[in-house]
Tab-separated table of C-alpha atoms in Angstrom:
chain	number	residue	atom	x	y	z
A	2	UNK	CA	-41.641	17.358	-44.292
A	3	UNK	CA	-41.973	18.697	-40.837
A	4	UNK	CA	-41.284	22.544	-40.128
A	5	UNK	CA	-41.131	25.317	-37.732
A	6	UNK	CA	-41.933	28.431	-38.663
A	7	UNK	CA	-41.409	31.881	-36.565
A	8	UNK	CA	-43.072	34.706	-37.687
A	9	UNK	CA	-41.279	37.429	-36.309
A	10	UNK	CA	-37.553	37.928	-37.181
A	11	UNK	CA	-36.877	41.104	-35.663
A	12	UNK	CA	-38.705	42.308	-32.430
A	13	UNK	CA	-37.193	45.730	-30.548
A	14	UNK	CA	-39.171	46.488	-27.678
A	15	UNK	CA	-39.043	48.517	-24.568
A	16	UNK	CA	-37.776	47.717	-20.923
A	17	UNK	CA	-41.103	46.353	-18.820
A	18	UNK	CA	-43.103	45.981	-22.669
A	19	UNK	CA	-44.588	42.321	-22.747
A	20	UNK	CA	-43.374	39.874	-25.304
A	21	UNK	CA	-45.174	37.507	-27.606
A	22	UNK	CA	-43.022	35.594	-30.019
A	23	UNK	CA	-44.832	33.348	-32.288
A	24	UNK	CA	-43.837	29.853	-33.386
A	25	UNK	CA	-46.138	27.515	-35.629
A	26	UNK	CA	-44.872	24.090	-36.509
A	27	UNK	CA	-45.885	21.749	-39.642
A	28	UNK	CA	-46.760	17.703	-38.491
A	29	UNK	CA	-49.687	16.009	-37.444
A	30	UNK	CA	-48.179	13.977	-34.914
A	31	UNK	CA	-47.227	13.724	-31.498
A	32	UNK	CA	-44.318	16.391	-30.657
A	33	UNK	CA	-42.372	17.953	-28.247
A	34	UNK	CA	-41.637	21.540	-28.055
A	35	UNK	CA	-38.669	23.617	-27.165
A	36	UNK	CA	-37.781	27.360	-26.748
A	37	UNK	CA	-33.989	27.743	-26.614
A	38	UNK	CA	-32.316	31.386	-26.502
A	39	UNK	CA	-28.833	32.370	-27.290
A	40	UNK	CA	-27.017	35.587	-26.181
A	41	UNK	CA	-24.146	36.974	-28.209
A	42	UNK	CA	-21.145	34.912	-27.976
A	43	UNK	CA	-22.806	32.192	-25.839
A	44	UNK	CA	-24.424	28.791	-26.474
A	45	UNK	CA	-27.722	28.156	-26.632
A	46	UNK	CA	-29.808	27.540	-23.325
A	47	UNK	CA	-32.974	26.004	-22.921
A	48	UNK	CA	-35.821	28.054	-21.875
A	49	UNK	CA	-38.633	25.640	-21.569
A	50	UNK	CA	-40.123	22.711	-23.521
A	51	UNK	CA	-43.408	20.861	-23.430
A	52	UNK	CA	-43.903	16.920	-23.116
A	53	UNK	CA	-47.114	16.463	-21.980
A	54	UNK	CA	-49.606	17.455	-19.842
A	55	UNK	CA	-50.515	21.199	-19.277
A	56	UNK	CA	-50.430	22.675	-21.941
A	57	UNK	CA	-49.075	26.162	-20.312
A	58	UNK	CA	-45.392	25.410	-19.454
A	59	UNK	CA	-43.232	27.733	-17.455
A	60	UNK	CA	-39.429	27.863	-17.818
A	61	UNK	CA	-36.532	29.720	-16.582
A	62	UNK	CA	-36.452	33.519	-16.605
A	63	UNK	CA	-39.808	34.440	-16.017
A	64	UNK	CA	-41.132	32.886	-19.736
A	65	UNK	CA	-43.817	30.769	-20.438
A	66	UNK	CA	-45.379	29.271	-23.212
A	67	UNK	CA	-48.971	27.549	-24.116
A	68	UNK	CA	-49.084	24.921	-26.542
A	69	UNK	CA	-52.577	25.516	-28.771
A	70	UNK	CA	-52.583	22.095	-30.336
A	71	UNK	CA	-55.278	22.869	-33.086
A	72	UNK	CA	-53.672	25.840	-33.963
A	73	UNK	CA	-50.227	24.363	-34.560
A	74	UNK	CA	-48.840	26.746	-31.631
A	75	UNK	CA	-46.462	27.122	-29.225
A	76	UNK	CA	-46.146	30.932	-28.885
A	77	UNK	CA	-43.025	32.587	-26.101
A	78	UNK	CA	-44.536	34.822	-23.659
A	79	UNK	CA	-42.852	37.373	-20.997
A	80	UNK	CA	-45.104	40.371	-19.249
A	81	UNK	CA	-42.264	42.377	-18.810
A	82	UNK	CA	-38.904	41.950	-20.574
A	83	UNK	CA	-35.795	43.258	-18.747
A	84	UNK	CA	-32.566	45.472	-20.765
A	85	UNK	CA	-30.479	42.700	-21.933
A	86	UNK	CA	-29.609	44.061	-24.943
A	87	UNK	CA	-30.242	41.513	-28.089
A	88	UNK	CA	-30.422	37.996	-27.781
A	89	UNK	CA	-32.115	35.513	-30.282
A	90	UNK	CA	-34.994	32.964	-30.064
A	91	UNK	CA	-35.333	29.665	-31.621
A	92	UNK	CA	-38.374	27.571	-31.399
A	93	UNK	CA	-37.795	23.802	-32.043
A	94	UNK	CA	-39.787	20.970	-32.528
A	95	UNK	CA	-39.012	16.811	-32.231
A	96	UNK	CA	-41.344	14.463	-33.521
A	97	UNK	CA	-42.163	11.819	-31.046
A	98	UNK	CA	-41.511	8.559	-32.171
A	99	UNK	CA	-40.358	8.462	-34.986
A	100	UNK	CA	-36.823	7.157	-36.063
A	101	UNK	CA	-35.050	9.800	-35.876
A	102	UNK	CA	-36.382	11.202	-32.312
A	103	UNK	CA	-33.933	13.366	-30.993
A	104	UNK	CA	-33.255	15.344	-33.901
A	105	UNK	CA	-34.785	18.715	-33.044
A	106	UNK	CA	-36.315	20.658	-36.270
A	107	UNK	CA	-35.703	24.491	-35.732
A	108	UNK	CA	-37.343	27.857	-37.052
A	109	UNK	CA	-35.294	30.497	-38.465
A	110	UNK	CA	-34.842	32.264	-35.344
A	111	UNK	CA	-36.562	35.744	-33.800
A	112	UNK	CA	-33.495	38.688	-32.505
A	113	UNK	CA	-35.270	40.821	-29.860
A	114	UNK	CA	-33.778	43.889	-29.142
A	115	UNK	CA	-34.887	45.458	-25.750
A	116	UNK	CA	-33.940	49.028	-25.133
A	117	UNK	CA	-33.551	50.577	-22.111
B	17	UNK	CA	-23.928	18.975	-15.552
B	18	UNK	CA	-24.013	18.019	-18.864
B	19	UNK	CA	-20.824	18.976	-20.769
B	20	UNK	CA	-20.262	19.275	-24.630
B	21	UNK	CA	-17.355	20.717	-25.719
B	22	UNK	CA	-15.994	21.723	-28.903
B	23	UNK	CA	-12.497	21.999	-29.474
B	24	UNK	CA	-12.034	24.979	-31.802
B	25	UNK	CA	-14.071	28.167	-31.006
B	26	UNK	CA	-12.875	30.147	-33.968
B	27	UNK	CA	-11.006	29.141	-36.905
B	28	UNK	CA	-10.244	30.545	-40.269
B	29	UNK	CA	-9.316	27.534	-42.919
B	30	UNK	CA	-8.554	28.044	-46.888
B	31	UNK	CA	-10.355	27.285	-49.750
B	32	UNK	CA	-9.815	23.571	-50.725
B	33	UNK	CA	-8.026	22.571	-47.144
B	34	UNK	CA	-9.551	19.940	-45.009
B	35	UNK	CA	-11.273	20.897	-41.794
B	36	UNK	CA	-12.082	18.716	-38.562
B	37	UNK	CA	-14.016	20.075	-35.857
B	38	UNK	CA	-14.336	17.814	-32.850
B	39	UNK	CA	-16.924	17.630	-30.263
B	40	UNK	CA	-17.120	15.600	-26.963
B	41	UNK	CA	-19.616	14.806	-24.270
B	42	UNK	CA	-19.015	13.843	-20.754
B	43	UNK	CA	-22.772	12.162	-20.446
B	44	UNK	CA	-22.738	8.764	-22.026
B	45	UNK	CA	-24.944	10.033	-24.609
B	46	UNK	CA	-25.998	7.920	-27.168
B	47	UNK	CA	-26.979	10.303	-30.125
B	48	UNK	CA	-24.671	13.241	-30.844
B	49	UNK	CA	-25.461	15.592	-33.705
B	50	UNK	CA	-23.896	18.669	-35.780
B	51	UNK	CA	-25.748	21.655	-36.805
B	52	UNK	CA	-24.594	24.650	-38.400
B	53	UNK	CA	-26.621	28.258	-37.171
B	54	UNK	CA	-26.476	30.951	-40.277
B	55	UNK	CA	-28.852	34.452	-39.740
B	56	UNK	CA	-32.053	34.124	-40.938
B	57	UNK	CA	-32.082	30.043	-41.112
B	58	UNK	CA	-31.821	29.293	-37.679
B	59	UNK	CA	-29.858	25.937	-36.844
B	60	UNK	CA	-30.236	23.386	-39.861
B	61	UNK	CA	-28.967	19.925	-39.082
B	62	UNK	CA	-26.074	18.593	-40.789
B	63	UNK	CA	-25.631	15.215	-39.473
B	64	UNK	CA	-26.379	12.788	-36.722
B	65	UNK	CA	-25.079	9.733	-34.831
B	66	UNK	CA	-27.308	7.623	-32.759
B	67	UNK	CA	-24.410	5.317	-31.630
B	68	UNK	CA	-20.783	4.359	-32.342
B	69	UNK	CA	-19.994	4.039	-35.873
B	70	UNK	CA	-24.103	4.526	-36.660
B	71	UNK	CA	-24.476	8.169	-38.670
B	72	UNK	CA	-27.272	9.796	-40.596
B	73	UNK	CA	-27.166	12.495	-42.822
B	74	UNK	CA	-29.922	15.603	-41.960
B	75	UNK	CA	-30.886	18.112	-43.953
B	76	UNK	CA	-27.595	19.210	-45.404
B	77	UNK	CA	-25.128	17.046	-45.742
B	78	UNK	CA	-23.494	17.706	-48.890
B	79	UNK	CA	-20.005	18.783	-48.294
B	80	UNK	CA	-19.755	17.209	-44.996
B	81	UNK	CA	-18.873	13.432	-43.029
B	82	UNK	CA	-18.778	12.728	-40.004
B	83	UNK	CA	-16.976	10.061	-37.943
B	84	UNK	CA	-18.059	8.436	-34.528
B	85	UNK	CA	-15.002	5.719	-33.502
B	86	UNK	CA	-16.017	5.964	-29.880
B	87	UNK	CA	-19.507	7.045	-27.954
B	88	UNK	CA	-18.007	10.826	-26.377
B	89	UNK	CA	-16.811	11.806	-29.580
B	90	UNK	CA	-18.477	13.223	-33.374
B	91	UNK	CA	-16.553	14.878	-35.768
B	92	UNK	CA	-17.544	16.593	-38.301
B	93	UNK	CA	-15.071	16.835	-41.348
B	94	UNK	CA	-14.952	19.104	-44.699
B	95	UNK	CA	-13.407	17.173	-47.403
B	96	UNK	CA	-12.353	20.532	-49.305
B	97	UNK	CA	-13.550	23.497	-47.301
B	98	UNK	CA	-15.601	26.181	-49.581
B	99	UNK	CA	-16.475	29.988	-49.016
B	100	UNK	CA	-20.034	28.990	-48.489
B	101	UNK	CA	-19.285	26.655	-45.766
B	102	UNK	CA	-18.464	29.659	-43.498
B	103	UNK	CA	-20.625	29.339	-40.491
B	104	UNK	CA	-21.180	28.936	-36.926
B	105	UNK	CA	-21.355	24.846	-35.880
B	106	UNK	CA	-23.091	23.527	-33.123
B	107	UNK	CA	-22.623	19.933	-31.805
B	108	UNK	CA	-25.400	18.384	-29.341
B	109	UNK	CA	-26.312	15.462	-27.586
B	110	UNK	CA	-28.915	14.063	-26.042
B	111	UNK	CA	-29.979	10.198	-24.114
B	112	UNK	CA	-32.042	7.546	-25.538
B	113	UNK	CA	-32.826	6.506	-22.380
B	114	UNK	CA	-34.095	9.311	-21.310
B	115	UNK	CA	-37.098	9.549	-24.441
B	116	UNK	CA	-40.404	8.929	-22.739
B	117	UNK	CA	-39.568	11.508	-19.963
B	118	UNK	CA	-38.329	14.359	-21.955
B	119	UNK	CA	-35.438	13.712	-24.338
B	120	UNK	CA	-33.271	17.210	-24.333
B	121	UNK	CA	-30.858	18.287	-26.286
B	122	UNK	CA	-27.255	19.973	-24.872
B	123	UNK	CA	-25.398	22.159	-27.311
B	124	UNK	CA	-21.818	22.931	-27.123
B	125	UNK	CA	-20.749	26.660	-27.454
B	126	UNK	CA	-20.378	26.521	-31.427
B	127	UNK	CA	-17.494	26.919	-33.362
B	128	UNK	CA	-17.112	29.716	-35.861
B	129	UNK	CA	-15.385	28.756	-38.946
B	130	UNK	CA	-14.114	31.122	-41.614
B	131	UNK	CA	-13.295	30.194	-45.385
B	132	UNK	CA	-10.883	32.652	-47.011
């Protein structure tokens, strides 16, 4: 069965620190990937995802991500994270073509804490 | 903009009583699914519809239904609500038609459901 794992479940860094948040996924198949984020109280918004094409992908908020297909990757990066307090990351995955396409496989989630 | 919209941000249900939370999107989506988000397992997908009256279960479907009578519109239904069914829900949709150019997925705010 197909799987996302993220390896970090609690990050705290400091305001301007750069952020790597890792996210390894479990198919050999063609997939998309997403990055989603979700701040207390709110819903989740999408950050970024990758279809095709370059592999680096830049999204909303100053992140970007690189999808390392032969490592099973698609690691979150920031150089400098802003105070925002704690919000959570979720790293998803869809298997392309398959029947159920659309349904969106999750990891567990990584809370990063930024202080001021 | 894509809208969903869940009807119920926070409710608190009893033990044994029958709970309906209802979701709508304004898109003309054709798949519409139902997660529920608990700490430390990220989202886990409860069910999905790919079109009216079409459903299929996800990863955790035992406790739960669901019912799509028209295209904007998936319930999701406790028979007998338990204590471990308190959780945050999330409803989403995405297009079909929309696949081969980068099929994304709209959540609704969630809904926050307490068993006493």
């Amino acid at each position: 069965a197909q799987s996302v794992s993220q390896h970090n479940h609690h990050v705290i860094l400091s305001e301007a620190a750069s952020l790597e948040l890792g996210c390894n996924y479990s198919y050999g198949g063609t997939v998309n990937l997403f990055w989603y984020v979700q701040y207390p109280g709110q819903h989740l918004q999408l950050l970024l995802k990758y279809f095709s094409g370059d592999p680096l992908v830049k999204g909303i908020k100053g992140f970007e991500a690189e999808f390392i297909k032969s490592k099973f990757s698609f690691n979150l990066r920031k150089p400098s994270v802003q105070w925002i307090g704690t919000a959570e990351y979720f790293c998803a995955v869809n298997v392309r073509g398959s029947s159920n396409t659309g349904k969106l496989i999750f990891g567990q989630g990584t809370t990063l804490q930024v202080k001021p | 903009d894509v809208k969903v919209t869940q009807s119920s941000r926070y409710l608190v249900k009893r033990t044994g009583e029958k709970v309906f939370l209802e979701c709508v999107q304004d898109m003309d989506h054709e798949n519409m699914f139902w997660y529920r988000q608990d700490p430390g397992l990220g989202l886990r997908l409860i069910y999905f519809s790919y079109d009216v009256k079409m459903k299929e279960k996800g990863d955790i479907p035992e406790g739960y239904s669901v019912s799509r009578e028209k295209k904007e519109r998936f319930s999701l239904i406790l028979e007998s609500a338990s204590t471990n069914q308190t959780s945050m829900y999330l409803c989403a949709s995405s297009s079909t038609r929309r696949l081969l150019t980068g099929n994304t997925i709209y959540f609704g705010e969630g809904s926050w459901l307490t068993v006493v």
